[in-house]
PDB file of C-alpha atoms in Angstrom:
ATOM      1  CA  UNK A   3     -16.902 -58.421  42.638  1.00 45.00           C
ATOM      2  CA  UNK A   4     -15.054 -55.578  40.720  1.00 48.00           C
ATOM      3  CA  UNK A   5     -13.537 -52.956  42.755  1.00 51.00           C
ATOM      4  CA  UNK A   6     -13.658 -49.245  41.857  1.00 50.00           C
ATOM      5  CA  UNK A   7     -10.403 -47.533  41.304  1.00 49.00           C
ATOM      6  CA  UNK A   8     -10.373 -44.061  42.971  1.00 50.00           C
ATOM      7  CA  UNK A   9      -9.966 -41.206  40.527  1.00 50.00           C
ATOM      8  CA  UNK A  10      -6.728 -39.343  40.764  1.00 51.00           C
ATOM      9  CA  UNK A  11      -7.636 -35.666  40.854  1.00 52.00           C
ATOM     10  CA  UNK A  12      -4.018 -34.575  41.606  1.00 53.00           C
ATOM     11  CA  UNK A  13      -3.200 -33.789  37.839  1.00 55.00           C
ATOM     12  CA  UNK A  14      -6.362 -31.602  37.698  1.00 54.00           C
ATOM     13  CA  UNK A  15      -5.455 -29.772  40.727  1.00 53.00           C
ATOM     14  CA  UNK A  16      -2.047 -29.232  39.337  1.00 54.00           C
ATOM     15  CA  UNK A  17      -3.356 -27.900  36.035  1.00 65.00           C
ATOM     16  CA  UNK A  18      -5.846 -25.462  37.699  1.00 62.00           C
ATOM     17  CA  UNK A  19      -3.028 -24.305  40.022  1.00 64.00           C
ATOM     18  CA  UNK A  20      -0.705 -23.795  36.931  1.00 66.00           C
ATOM     19  CA  UNK A  21      -3.371 -21.894  35.061  1.00 70.00           C
ATOM     20  CA  UNK A  22      -4.067 -19.580  38.067  1.00 70.00           C
ATOM     21  CA  UNK A  23      -0.441 -18.934  38.549  1.00 70.00           C
ATOM     22  CA  UNK A  24      -0.085 -18.108  34.922  1.00 73.00           C
ATOM     23  CA  UNK A  25      -3.009 -15.651  34.792  1.00 76.00           C
ATOM     24  CA  UNK A  26      -1.479 -13.976  38.107  1.00 74.00           C
ATOM     25  CA  UNK A  27       1.869 -13.790  36.363  1.00 78.00           C
ATOM     26  CA  UNK A  28       0.348 -12.230  33.336  1.00 75.00           C
ATOM     27  CA  UNK A  29      -1.444  -9.506  35.359  1.00 76.00           C
ATOM     28  CA  UNK A  30       1.647  -8.827  37.303  1.00 75.00           C
ATOM     29  CA  UNK A  31       3.673  -8.190  34.184  1.00 77.00           C
ATOM     30  CA  UNK A  32       0.793  -5.962  32.829  1.00 80.00           C
ATOM     31  CA  UNK A  33       0.816  -3.955  36.214  1.00 79.00           C
ATOM     32  CA  UNK A  34       4.696  -3.674  35.805  1.00 78.00           C
ATOM     33  CA  UNK A  35       4.343  -2.384  32.108  1.00 74.00           C
ATOM     34  CA  UNK A  36       1.595   0.024  32.963  1.00 80.00           C
ATOM     35  CA  UNK A  37       3.598   1.358  35.733  1.00 77.00           C
ATOM     36  CA  UNK A  38       6.658   1.898  33.556  1.00 73.00           C
ATOM     37  CA  UNK A  39       4.436   3.620  30.982  1.00 74.00           C
ATOM     38  CA  UNK A  40       2.994   6.108  33.695  1.00 79.00           C
ATOM     39  CA  UNK A  41       6.491   6.570  35.137  1.00 74.00           C
ATOM     40  CA  UNK A  42       7.995   7.333  31.777  1.00 73.00           C
ATOM     41  CA  UNK A  43       5.553  10.075  31.237  1.00 74.00           C
ATOM     42  CA  UNK A  44       5.955  11.399  34.821  1.00 78.00           C
ATOM     43  CA  UNK A  45       9.678  11.438  34.518  1.00 79.00           C
ATOM     44  CA  UNK A  46       9.607  13.181  31.166  1.00 78.00           C
ATOM     45  CA  UNK A  47       6.298  15.257  31.315  1.00 81.00           C
ATOM     46  CA  UNK A  48       8.299  18.488  30.399  1.00 83.00           C
ATOM     47  CA  UNK A  49       9.791  16.994  27.322  1.00 82.00           C
ATOM     48  CA  UNK A  50       6.386  15.433  26.385  1.00 80.00           C
ATOM     49  CA  UNK A  51       4.538  18.741  26.809  1.00 85.00           C
ATOM     50  CA  UNK A  52       7.319  20.485  24.531  1.00 85.00           C
ATOM     51  CA  UNK A  53       6.850  17.742  21.881  1.00 83.00           C
ATOM     52  CA  UNK A  54       3.103  18.145  21.963  1.00 83.00           C
ATOM     53  CA  UNK A  55       3.533  21.863  21.647  1.00 87.00           C
ATOM     54  CA  UNK A  56       6.070  21.687  18.911  1.00 84.00           C
ATOM     55  CA  UNK A  57       4.181  18.925  16.938  1.00 80.00           C
ATOM     56  CA  UNK A  58       0.770  20.855  17.310  1.00 81.00           C
ATOM     57  CA  UNK A  59       2.372  24.222  16.003  1.00 82.00           C
ATOM     58  CA  UNK A  60       4.299  22.579  13.228  1.00 80.00           C
ATOM     59  CA  UNK A  61       1.215  20.637  12.179  1.00 75.00           C
ATOM     60  CA  UNK A  62      -0.957  23.723  12.263  1.00 78.00           C
ATOM     61  CA  UNK A  63       1.523  25.493  10.018  1.00 73.00           C
ATOM     62  CA  UNK A  64       1.537  22.708   7.445  1.00 72.00           C
ATOM     63  CA  UNK A  65      -2.279  22.489   7.558  1.00 65.00           C
ATOM     64  CA  UNK A  66      -2.689  26.253   6.915  1.00 69.00           C
ATOM     65  CA  UNK A  67       0.175  26.468   4.427  1.00 64.00           C
ATOM     66  CA  UNK A  68      -0.757  23.358   2.381  1.00 72.00           C
ATOM     67  CA  UNK A  69      -4.552  23.719   1.892  1.00 77.00           C
ATOM     68  CA  UNK A  70      -6.301  21.637  -0.734  1.00 82.00           C
ATOM     69  CA  UNK A  71      -9.695  22.337  -2.292  1.00 88.00           C
ATOM     70  CA  UNK A  72     -11.615  20.175  -4.737  1.00 90.00           C
ATOM     71  CA  UNK A  73     -13.442  21.903  -7.569  1.00 93.00           C
ATOM     72  CA  UNK A  74     -16.032  19.678  -9.356  1.00 94.00           C
ATOM     73  CA  UNK A  75     -17.424  20.403 -12.861  1.00 95.00           C
ATOM     74  CA  UNK A  76     -20.094  17.999 -14.190  1.00 95.00           C
ATOM     75  CA  UNK A  77     -19.999  17.910 -18.045  1.00 95.00           C
ATOM     76  CA  UNK A  78     -21.695  16.061 -20.885  1.00 93.00           C
ATOM     77  CA  UNK A  79     -19.585  15.334 -24.069  1.00 93.00           C
ATOM     78  CA  UNK A  80     -21.649  15.509 -27.145  1.00 93.00           C
ATOM     79  CA  UNK A  81     -21.106  14.172 -30.705  1.00 91.00           C
ATOM     80  CA  UNK A  82     -18.904  11.114 -29.683  1.00 89.00           C
ATOM     81  CA  UNK A  83     -16.311  13.382 -27.901  1.00 92.00           C
ATOM     82  CA  UNK A  84     -15.742  11.194 -24.942  1.00 91.00           C
ATOM     83  CA  UNK A  85     -12.346   9.933 -25.862  1.00 91.00           C
ATOM     84  CA  UNK A  86     -11.310  13.531 -27.025  1.00 94.00           C
ATOM     85  CA  UNK A  87     -12.274  14.827 -23.581  1.00 95.00           C
ATOM     86  CA  UNK A  88     -10.539  12.316 -21.683  1.00 94.00           C
ATOM     87  CA  UNK A  89      -7.251  12.729 -23.679  1.00 94.00           C
ATOM     88  CA  UNK A  90      -7.433  16.447 -22.995  1.00 95.00           C
ATOM     89  CA  UNK A  91      -7.702  15.965 -19.404  1.00 95.00           C
ATOM     90  CA  UNK A  92      -4.931  13.624 -19.380  1.00 95.00           C
ATOM     91  CA  UNK A  93      -2.718  16.072 -21.252  1.00 95.00           C
ATOM     92  CA  UNK A  94      -3.451  18.887 -18.724  1.00 95.00           C
ATOM     93  CA  UNK A  95      -2.612  16.407 -15.801  1.00 95.00           C
ATOM     94  CA  UNK A  96       0.693  15.624 -17.428  1.00 95.00           C
ATOM     95  CA  UNK A  97       1.451  19.449 -17.832  1.00 94.00           C
ATOM     96  CA  UNK A  98       0.559  20.045 -14.152  1.00 94.00           C
ATOM     97  CA  UNK A  99       2.883  17.085 -13.062  1.00 93.00           C
ATOM     98  CA  UNK A 100       5.731  18.426 -15.189  1.00 93.00           C
ATOM     99  CA  UNK A 101       5.158  22.009 -13.896  1.00 91.00           C
ATOM    100  CA  UNK A 102       4.489  23.436 -17.499  1.00 93.00           C
ATOM    101  CA  UNK A 103       2.953  26.730 -16.433  1.00 92.00           C
ATOM    102  CA  UNK A 104       3.424  28.310 -19.788  1.00 94.00           C
ATOM    103  CA  UNK A 105       1.197  25.708 -21.445  1.00 94.00           C
ATOM    104  CA  UNK A 106      -1.351  25.924 -18.641  1.00 93.00           C
ATOM    105  CA  UNK A 107      -1.401  29.708 -18.814  1.00 92.00           C
ATOM    106  CA  UNK A 108      -1.128  30.435 -22.549  1.00 92.00           C
ATOM    107  CA  UNK A 109      -2.734  27.478 -24.139  1.00 92.00           C
ATOM    108  CA  UNK A 110      -5.391  26.403 -21.644  1.00 93.00           C
ATOM    109  CA  UNK A 111      -5.927  29.974 -20.239  1.00 92.00           C
ATOM    110  CA  UNK A 112      -5.627  29.500 -16.709  1.00 92.00           C
ATOM    111  CA  UNK A 113      -3.936  32.837 -15.097  1.00 89.00           C
ATOM    112  CA  UNK A 114      -2.684  31.146 -11.955  1.00 90.00           C
ATOM    113  CA  UNK A 115      -1.488  27.757 -13.019  1.00 91.00           C
ATOM    114  CA  UNK A 116       0.694  27.326  -9.956  1.00 90.00           C
ATOM    115  CA  UNK A 117      -2.421  26.897  -7.854  1.00 89.00           C
ATOM    116  CA  UNK A 118      -3.460  23.697  -9.526  1.00 91.00           C
ATOM    117  CA  UNK A 119      -2.194  20.514  -7.920  1.00 90.00           C
ATOM    118  CA  UNK A 120      -4.117  17.970 -10.021  1.00 91.00           C
ATOM    119  CA  UNK A 121      -7.028  17.274 -12.596  1.00 94.00           C
ATOM    120  CA  UNK A 122      -8.972  14.020 -13.170  1.00 94.00           C
ATOM    121  CA  UNK A 123     -12.216  12.920 -14.810  1.00 93.00           C
ATOM    122  CA  UNK A 124     -14.295  10.238 -13.886  1.00 91.00           C
ATOM    123  CA  UNK A 125     -17.813   9.102 -15.381  1.00 89.00           C
ATOM    124  CA  UNK A 126     -20.866   9.342 -13.276  1.00 85.00           C
ATOM    125  CA  UNK A 127     -22.384   5.841 -13.151  1.00 76.00           C
ATOM    126  CA  UNK A 128     -25.911   5.778 -14.489  1.00 68.00           C
ATOM    127  CA  UNK A 129     -26.737   2.373 -15.917  1.00 62.00           C
ATOM    128  CA  UNK A 130     -30.500   3.234 -16.350  1.00 60.00           C
ATOM    129  CA  UNK A 131     -29.738   6.370 -18.568  1.00 63.00           C
ATOM    130  CA  UNK A 132     -27.140   4.243 -20.333  1.00 58.00           C
ATOM    131  CA  UNK A 133     -29.719   1.582 -21.526  1.00 55.00           C
ATOM    132  CA  UNK A 134     -32.887   3.947 -21.727  1.00 61.00           C
ATOM    133  CA  UNK A 135     -34.339   3.704 -25.208  1.00 55.00           C
ATOM    134  CA  UNK A 136     -31.067   2.256 -26.527  1.00 62.00           C
ATOM    135  CA  UNK A 137     -31.516  -1.460 -26.886  1.00 57.00           C
ATOM    136  CA  UNK A 138     -28.051  -2.028 -28.366  1.00 58.00           C
ATOM    137  CA  UNK A 139     -26.456  -0.775 -25.037  1.00 58.00           C
ATOM    138  CA  UNK A 140     -28.522  -3.003 -23.115  1.00 57.00           C
ATOM    139  CA  UNK A 141     -27.501  -5.887 -25.325  1.00 60.00           C
ATOM    140  CA  UNK A 142     -23.854  -4.814 -24.818  1.00 59.00           C
ATOM    141  CA  UNK A 143     -24.092  -4.993 -21.068  1.00 57.00           C
ATOM    142  CA  UNK A 144     -25.742  -8.352 -21.239  1.00 60.00           C
ATOM    143  CA  UNK A 145     -23.044  -9.623 -23.591  1.00 57.00           C
ATOM    144  CA  UNK A 146     -20.175  -8.468 -21.250  1.00 54.00           C
ATOM    145  CA  UNK A 147     -21.949  -9.618 -18.161  1.00 56.00           C
ATOM    146  CA  UNK A 148     -22.057 -13.152 -19.439  1.00 59.00           C
ATOM    147  CA  UNK A 149     -18.402 -13.819 -18.502  1.00 60.00           C
ATOM    148  CA  UNK A 150     -17.960 -11.635 -15.474  1.00 57.00           C
ATOM    149  CA  UNK A 151     -19.596  -9.667 -12.632  1.00 54.00           C
ATOM    150  CA  UNK A 152     -22.226  -7.092 -13.734  1.00 52.00           C
ATOM    151  CA  UNK A 153     -20.870  -4.462 -11.336  1.00 55.00           C
ATOM    152  CA  UNK A 154     -17.389  -4.783 -12.926  1.00 56.00           C
ATOM    153  CA  UNK A 155     -19.058  -4.301 -16.376  1.00 53.00           C
ATOM    154  CA  UNK A 156     -20.763  -1.143 -15.274  1.00 56.00           C
ATOM    155  CA  UNK A 157     -17.470   0.473 -14.263  1.00 54.00           C
ATOM    156  CA  UNK A 158     -15.488  -0.827 -17.116  1.00 56.00           C
ATOM    157  CA  UNK A 159     -13.896   1.687 -19.527  1.00 56.00           C
ATOM    158  CA  UNK A 160     -15.871   0.432 -22.485  1.00 58.00           C
ATOM    159  CA  UNK A 161     -19.171   1.043 -20.577  1.00 61.00           C
ATOM    160  CA  UNK A 162     -18.548   3.976 -18.134  1.00 67.00           C
ATOM    161  CA  UNK A 163     -17.015   6.194 -20.822  1.00 70.00           C
ATOM    162  CA  UNK A 164     -20.256   6.198 -22.602  1.00 74.00           C
ATOM    163  CA  UNK A 165     -22.306   7.395 -19.644  1.00 82.00           C
ATOM    164  CA  UNK A 166     -24.075  10.788 -20.161  1.00 85.00           C
ATOM    165  CA  UNK A 167     -22.315  12.808 -17.319  1.00 90.00           C
ATOM    166  CA  UNK A 168     -18.714  12.928 -16.225  1.00 93.00           C
ATOM    167  CA  UNK A 169     -17.065  14.826 -13.310  1.00 94.00           C
ATOM    168  CA  UNK A 170     -13.993  16.757 -13.917  1.00 95.00           C
ATOM    169  CA  UNK A 171     -12.281  17.407 -10.553  1.00 94.00           C
ATOM    170  CA  UNK A 172      -9.600  20.200 -10.220  1.00 93.00           C
ATOM    171  CA  UNK A 173      -7.515  20.105  -6.961  1.00 91.00           C
ATOM    172  CA  UNK A 174      -6.247  23.664  -6.013  1.00 90.00           C
ATOM    173  CA  UNK A 175      -3.953  24.951  -3.382  1.00 86.00           C
ATOM    174  CA  UNK A 176      -6.267  27.973  -2.649  1.00 86.00           C
ATOM    175  CA  UNK A 177      -9.752  29.058  -3.345  1.00 88.00           C
ATOM    176  CA  UNK A 178     -10.385  29.626  -7.132  1.00 88.00           C
ATOM    177  CA  UNK A 179     -12.654  31.702  -8.992  1.00 87.00           C
ATOM    178  CA  UNK A 180     -15.029  30.386 -11.849  1.00 89.00           C
ATOM    179  CA  UNK A 181     -13.938  33.062 -14.413  1.00 89.00           C
ATOM    180  CA  UNK A 182     -10.269  32.379 -13.767  1.00 89.00           C
ATOM    181  CA  UNK A 183     -10.373  28.601 -13.790  1.00 91.00           C
ATOM    182  CA  UNK A 184     -13.706  27.069 -15.123  1.00 92.00           C
ATOM    183  CA  UNK A 185     -14.511  29.224 -17.981  1.00 93.00           C
ATOM    184  CA  UNK A 186     -10.901  28.956 -19.541  1.00 94.00           C
ATOM    185  CA  UNK A 187     -10.886  25.287 -19.063  1.00 95.00           C
ATOM    186  CA  UNK A 188     -14.249  24.842 -20.714  1.00 95.00           C
ATOM    187  CA  UNK A 189     -13.241  27.167 -23.523  1.00 94.00           C
ATOM    188  CA  UNK A 190     -10.047  25.148 -24.141  1.00 95.00           C
ATOM    189  CA  UNK A 191     -11.952  21.806 -24.274  1.00 95.00           C
ATOM    190  CA  UNK A 192     -14.336  23.243 -26.765  1.00 95.00           C
ATOM    191  CA  UNK A 193     -11.655  24.560 -28.921  1.00 92.00           C
ATOM    192  CA  UNK A 194     -11.474  21.856 -31.681  1.00 92.00           C
ATOM    193  CA  UNK A 195     -12.016  22.745 -35.399  1.00 93.00           C
ATOM    194  CA  UNK A 196     -13.181  19.222 -35.995  1.00 94.00           C
ATOM    195  CA  UNK A 197     -15.775  18.972 -33.315  1.00 94.00           C
ATOM    196  CA  UNK A 198     -16.789  22.577 -33.910  1.00 93.00           C
ATOM    197  CA  UNK A 199     -17.720  21.620 -37.387  1.00 94.00           C
ATOM    198  CA  UNK A 200     -19.577  18.471 -35.950  1.00 93.00           C
ATOM    199  CA  UNK A 201     -21.358  20.468 -33.389  1.00 93.00           C
ATOM    200  CA  UNK A 202     -22.792  22.909 -36.023  1.00 94.00           C
ATOM    201  CA  UNK A 203     -23.918  20.219 -38.241  1.00 94.00           C
ATOM    202  CA  UNK A 204     -25.344  18.197 -35.400  1.00 92.00           C
ATOM    203  CA  UNK A 205     -27.344  21.241 -34.055  1.00 92.00           C
ATOM    204  CA  UNK A 206     -28.692  21.934 -37.612  1.00 93.00           C
ATOM    205  CA  UNK A 207     -29.682  18.268 -37.784  1.00 93.00           C
ATOM    206  CA  UNK A 208     -31.435  18.476 -34.526  1.00 92.00           C
ATOM    207  CA  UNK A 209     -33.369  21.655 -35.586  1.00 92.00           C
ATOM    208  CA  UNK A 210     -34.476  19.965 -38.887  1.00 93.00           C
ATOM    209  CA  UNK A 211     -35.598  16.900 -36.997  1.00 93.00           C
ATOM    210  CA  UNK A 212     -37.644  18.796 -34.689  1.00 93.00           C
ATOM    211  CA  UNK A 213     -39.172  20.898 -37.443  1.00 93.00           C
ATOM    212  CA  UNK A 214     -39.942  17.659 -39.423  1.00 93.00           C
ATOM    213  CA  UNK A 215     -41.469  16.040 -36.396  1.00 91.00           C
ATOM    214  CA  UNK A 216     -43.656  18.887 -35.652  1.00 91.00           C
ATOM    215  CA  UNK A 217     -44.853  18.916 -39.215  1.00 91.00           C
ATOM    216  CA  UNK A 218     -45.772  15.182 -39.236  1.00 90.00           C
ATOM    217  CA  UNK A 219     -47.562  15.607 -35.832  1.00 89.00           C
ATOM    218  CA  UNK A 220     -49.598  18.588 -37.424  1.00 90.00           C
ATOM    219  CA  UNK A 221     -50.486  16.075 -40.284  1.00 89.00           C
ATOM    220  CA  UNK A 222     -51.568  13.331 -38.002  1.00 86.00           C
ATOM    221  CA  UNK A 223     -53.711  15.823 -36.067  1.00 87.00           C
ATOM    222  CA  UNK A 224     -55.437  16.899 -39.332  1.00 86.00           C
ATOM    223  CA  UNK A 225     -55.963  13.363 -40.329  1.00 82.00           C
ATOM    224  CA  UNK A 226     -57.432  12.512 -36.939  1.00 78.00           C
ATOM    225  CA  UNK A 227     -59.701  15.491 -37.016  1.00 80.00           C
ATOM    226  CA  UNK A 228     -60.908  14.743 -40.552  1.00 75.00           C
ATOM    227  CA  UNK A 229     -61.691  11.089 -39.411  1.00 72.00           C
ATOM    228  CA  UNK A 230     -63.654  12.344 -36.448  1.00 69.00           C
ATOM    229  CA  UNK A 231     -65.779  14.719 -38.346  1.00 70.00           C
ATOM    230  CA  UNK A 232     -66.273  11.880 -41.037  1.00 65.00           C
ATOM    231  CA  UNK A 233     -67.265   9.392 -38.425  1.00 62.00           C
ATOM    232  CA  UNK A 234     -69.852  11.788 -36.889  1.00 59.00           C
ATOM    233  CA  UNK A 235     -71.570  12.431 -40.243  1.00 58.00           C
ATOM    234  CA  UNK A 236     -71.669   8.881 -41.470  1.00 54.00           C
ATOM    235  CA  UNK A 237     -70.632   5.405 -40.338  1.00 49.00           C
ATOM    236  CA  UNK A 238     -72.651   2.991 -42.291  1.00 50.00           C
ATOM    237  CA  UNK A 239     -69.974   0.754 -43.810  1.00 50.00           C
ATOM    238  CA  UNK A 240     -68.544  -1.220 -40.935  1.00 49.00           C
ATOM    239  CA  UNK A 241     -65.751  -2.713 -43.018  1.00 44.00           C
ATOM    240  CA  UNK A 242     -64.380   0.563 -44.137  1.00 48.00           C
ATOM    241  CA  UNK A 243     -64.796   1.888 -40.558  1.00 50.00           C
ATOM    242  CA  UNK A 244     -62.838  -0.971 -39.048  1.00 47.00           C
ATOM    243  CA  UNK A 245     -59.914  -0.541 -41.602  1.00 52.00           C
ATOM    244  CA  UNK A 246     -59.817   3.251 -41.105  1.00 54.00           C
ATOM    245  CA  UNK A 247     -59.876   2.721 -37.339  1.00 63.00           C
ATOM    246  CA  UNK A 248     -56.974   0.324 -37.447  1.00 70.00           C
ATOM    247  CA  UNK A 249     -55.016   2.902 -39.384  1.00 73.00           C
ATOM    248  CA  UNK A 250     -56.030   5.697 -36.957  1.00 76.00           C
ATOM    249  CA  UNK A 251     -54.670   3.563 -34.061  1.00 81.00           C
ATOM    250  CA  UNK A 252     -51.234   3.272 -35.906  1.00 83.00           C
ATOM    251  CA  UNK A 253     -51.263   7.004 -36.506  1.00 82.00           C
ATOM    252  CA  UNK A 254     -51.947   7.798 -32.832  1.00 84.00           C
ATOM    253  CA  UNK A 255     -49.196   5.494 -31.661  1.00 87.00           C
ATOM    254  CA  UNK A 256     -46.739   7.289 -34.171  1.00 87.00           C
ATOM    255  CA  UNK A 257     -47.876  10.608 -32.781  1.00 87.00           C
ATOM    256  CA  UNK A 258     -47.229   9.482 -29.208  1.00 89.00           C
ATOM    257  CA  UNK A 259     -43.765   8.223 -30.163  1.00 88.00           C
ATOM    258  CA  UNK A 260     -42.997  11.652 -32.052  1.00 89.00           C
ATOM    259  CA  UNK A 261     -44.211  13.626 -29.015  1.00 90.00           C
ATOM    260  CA  UNK A 262     -41.824  11.785 -26.787  1.00 89.00           C
ATOM    261  CA  UNK A 263     -38.949  12.155 -29.353  1.00 89.00           C
ATOM    262  CA  UNK A 264     -39.812  16.028 -29.502  1.00 89.00           C
ATOM    263  CA  UNK A 265     -39.564  16.185 -25.630  1.00 89.00           C
ATOM    264  CA  UNK A 266     -36.032  14.501 -25.765  1.00 87.00           C
ATOM    265  CA  UNK A 267     -34.911  16.550 -28.654  1.00 89.00           C
ATOM    266  CA  UNK A 268     -35.814  19.841 -26.989  1.00 90.00           C
ATOM    267  CA  UNK A 269     -33.750  18.717 -23.951  1.00 87.00           C
ATOM    268  CA  UNK A 270     -30.837  17.950 -26.392  1.00 88.00           C
ATOM    269  CA  UNK A 271     -31.136  21.605 -27.705  1.00 89.00           C
ATOM    270  CA  UNK A 272     -29.900  22.740 -24.361  1.00 88.00           C
ATOM    271  CA  UNK A 273     -26.651  20.801 -24.508  1.00 87.00           C
ATOM    272  CA  UNK A 274     -25.929  20.722 -28.288  1.00 90.00           C
ATOM    273  CA  UNK A 275     -24.775  24.263 -28.373  1.00 90.00           C
ATOM    274  CA  UNK A 276     -21.336  23.075 -27.223  1.00 92.00           C
ATOM    275  CA  UNK A 277     -19.157  19.889 -27.737  1.00 94.00           C
ATOM    276  CA  UNK A 278     -18.282  19.687 -24.014  1.00 95.00           C
ATOM    277  CA  UNK A 279     -21.374  21.232 -22.232  1.00 94.00           C
ATOM    278  CA  UNK A 280     -21.176  22.225 -18.494  1.00 93.00           C
ATOM    279  CA  UNK A 281     -24.047  20.992 -16.565  1.00 92.00           C
ATOM    280  CA  UNK A 282     -22.943  22.400 -13.090  1.00 92.00           C
ATOM    281  CA  UNK A 283     -19.923  23.339 -10.986  1.00 91.00           C
ATOM    282  CA  UNK A 284     -19.204  23.091  -7.381  1.00 91.00           C
ATOM    283  CA  UNK A 285     -16.088  25.096  -6.413  1.00 91.00           C
ATOM    284  CA  UNK A 286     -13.754  25.298  -3.342  1.00 89.00           C
ATOM    285  CA  UNK A 287     -14.697  22.188  -1.402  1.00 88.00           C
ATOM    286  CA  UNK A 288     -12.199  21.815   1.381  1.00 82.00           C
ATOM    287  CA  UNK A 289     -10.257  18.605   0.932  1.00 76.00           C
ATOM    288  CA  UNK A 290     -10.368  16.626   4.326  1.00 69.00           C
ATOM    289  CA  UNK A 291      -9.359  13.235   2.803  1.00 65.00           C
ATOM    290  CA  UNK A 292      -6.127  11.508   3.851  1.00 61.00           C
ATOM    291  CA  UNK A 293      -3.984  13.729   6.063  1.00 62.00           C
ATOM    292  CA  UNK A 294      -5.340  17.050   4.821  1.00 64.00           C
ATOM    293  CA  UNK A 295      -6.195  19.403   7.828  1.00 64.00           C
ATOM    294  CA  UNK A 296      -5.208  16.801  10.300  1.00 72.00           C
ATOM    295  CA  UNK A 297      -1.357  17.135  10.810  1.00 74.00           C
ATOM    296  CA  UNK A 298      -1.842  19.307  13.834  1.00 77.00           C
ATOM    297  CA  UNK A 299      -3.289  16.215  15.673  1.00 77.00           C
ATOM    298  CA  UNK A 300      -1.030  13.641  14.101  1.00 82.00           C
ATOM    299  CA  UNK A 301       2.298  15.180  14.404  1.00 83.00           C
ATOM    300  CA  UNK A 302       2.281  15.574  18.243  1.00 82.00           C
ATOM    301  CA  UNK A 303       1.295  11.686  18.465  1.00 84.00           C
ATOM    302  CA  UNK A 304       4.107  10.870  16.162  1.00 86.00           C
ATOM    303  CA  UNK A 305       6.610  12.796  17.865  1.00 83.00           C
ATOM    304  CA  UNK A 306       5.711  11.286  21.389  1.00 84.00           C
ATOM    305  CA  UNK A 307       5.878   7.788  19.864  1.00 84.00           C
ATOM    306  CA  UNK A 308       9.144   8.481  18.120  1.00 84.00           C
ATOM    307  CA  UNK A 309      10.602   9.913  21.473  1.00 80.00           C
ATOM    308  CA  UNK A 310       9.264   6.554  23.287  1.00 80.00           C
ATOM    309  CA  UNK A 311      10.826   4.414  20.696  1.00 82.00           C
ATOM    310  CA  UNK A 312      14.152   6.087  21.028  1.00 83.00           C
ATOM    311  CA  UNK A 313      13.948   5.805  24.839  1.00 77.00           C
ATOM    312  CA  UNK A 314      13.108   2.134  24.768  1.00 76.00           C
ATOM    313  CA  UNK A 315      15.777   1.395  22.147  1.00 80.00           C
ATOM    314  CA  UNK A 316      18.466   3.044  24.324  1.00 80.00           C
ATOM    315  CA  UNK A 317      17.279   0.952  27.299  1.00 74.00           C
ATOM    316  CA  UNK A 318      17.247  -2.239  25.252  1.00 76.00           C
ATOM    317  CA  UNK A 319      20.823  -1.378  23.790  1.00 78.00           C
ATOM    318  CA  UNK A 320      22.282  -0.863  27.406  1.00 80.00           C
ATOM    319  CA  UNK A 321      20.789  -4.107  28.668  1.00 78.00           C
ATOM    320  CA  UNK A 322      22.167  -6.151  25.753  1.00 78.00           C
ATOM    321  CA  UNK A 323      25.574  -4.294  26.059  1.00 77.00           C
ATOM    322  CA  UNK A 324      25.830  -5.219  29.725  1.00 79.00           C
ATOM    323  CA  UNK A 325      24.751  -8.812  28.910  1.00 75.00           C
ATOM    324  CA  UNK A 326      27.516  -8.922  26.306  1.00 76.00           C
ATOM    325  CA  UNK A 327      30.166  -7.589  28.755  1.00 74.00           C
ATOM    326  CA  UNK A 328      29.174 -10.269  31.441  1.00 75.00           C
ATOM    327  CA  UNK A 329      29.362 -13.081  28.782  1.00 74.00           C
ATOM    328  CA  UNK A 330      32.925 -11.751  27.812  1.00 70.00           C
ATOM    329  CA  UNK A 331      34.158 -11.691  31.392  1.00 71.00           C
ATOM    330  CA  UNK A 332      32.829 -15.152  32.091  1.00 68.00           C
ATOM    331  CA  UNK A 333      34.647 -16.510  28.985  1.00 61.00           C
TER     332      UNK A 333
END
């Protein structure tokens, strides 16, 4: 008969005991650290309150003296002037960075150039508008998307620069006025001999196209009315009727197409009076991104952490110095 060997549970009991001991030791250390943390603030509560007051006051001063406002202007560049628009904005941004207030005041026409902190332009993503009635644009997106992510294609410069609307963002130090900032900027952007000539020709061409389409629509209406009257009077020859009815359907389709085109052309008339056309503007949006307006809360915390770090560093240095002196004595 085989005898059963009794299982030795001593190792399991030791492991459980060690784990329990380690957990208790961990919580004891945590209690010590928490006590030291509380004791630190109790001992130095006056200095901590002073740091909070100083940090809040200094942060409040910085928040009030270094305000930042975003001013957004939505524009549509006409007659292929996208690259021209972007280059002009880049030029203004370089002048702001270099502090060239003479250029900003005399050339751009901004009367208070020192209030400007930054200017940038970004396209407003609208893929549906980009491919609407433009099969070549849709084919371009499909071609570019074959070797990459469609989302990356839509924000790529080749695609995004050809969107209809773009946002110009002016960042200012104080509240700005539309007459002193927006109007001079748009006037400067539209001050181009080449694009002024293109705008005049483009506007005239659009007027001629609208007039020509209206004339064609009128002619189609006359033909349809004539056919309608003719069909009421006599419709004996079925073969002739069928042929004329087929031509009539084609004319009605042409008329529908021209009516849609006329609607789009009349909308274009609203923006074709300028090369860079303002769509809307929203001024004096308080900038709360990053640290703007938050320094009165951040600086007190930084001051306290800085004081705590110096306090702990000094304590660590003293301990290491004592250990080093003991080692030297033993040697």
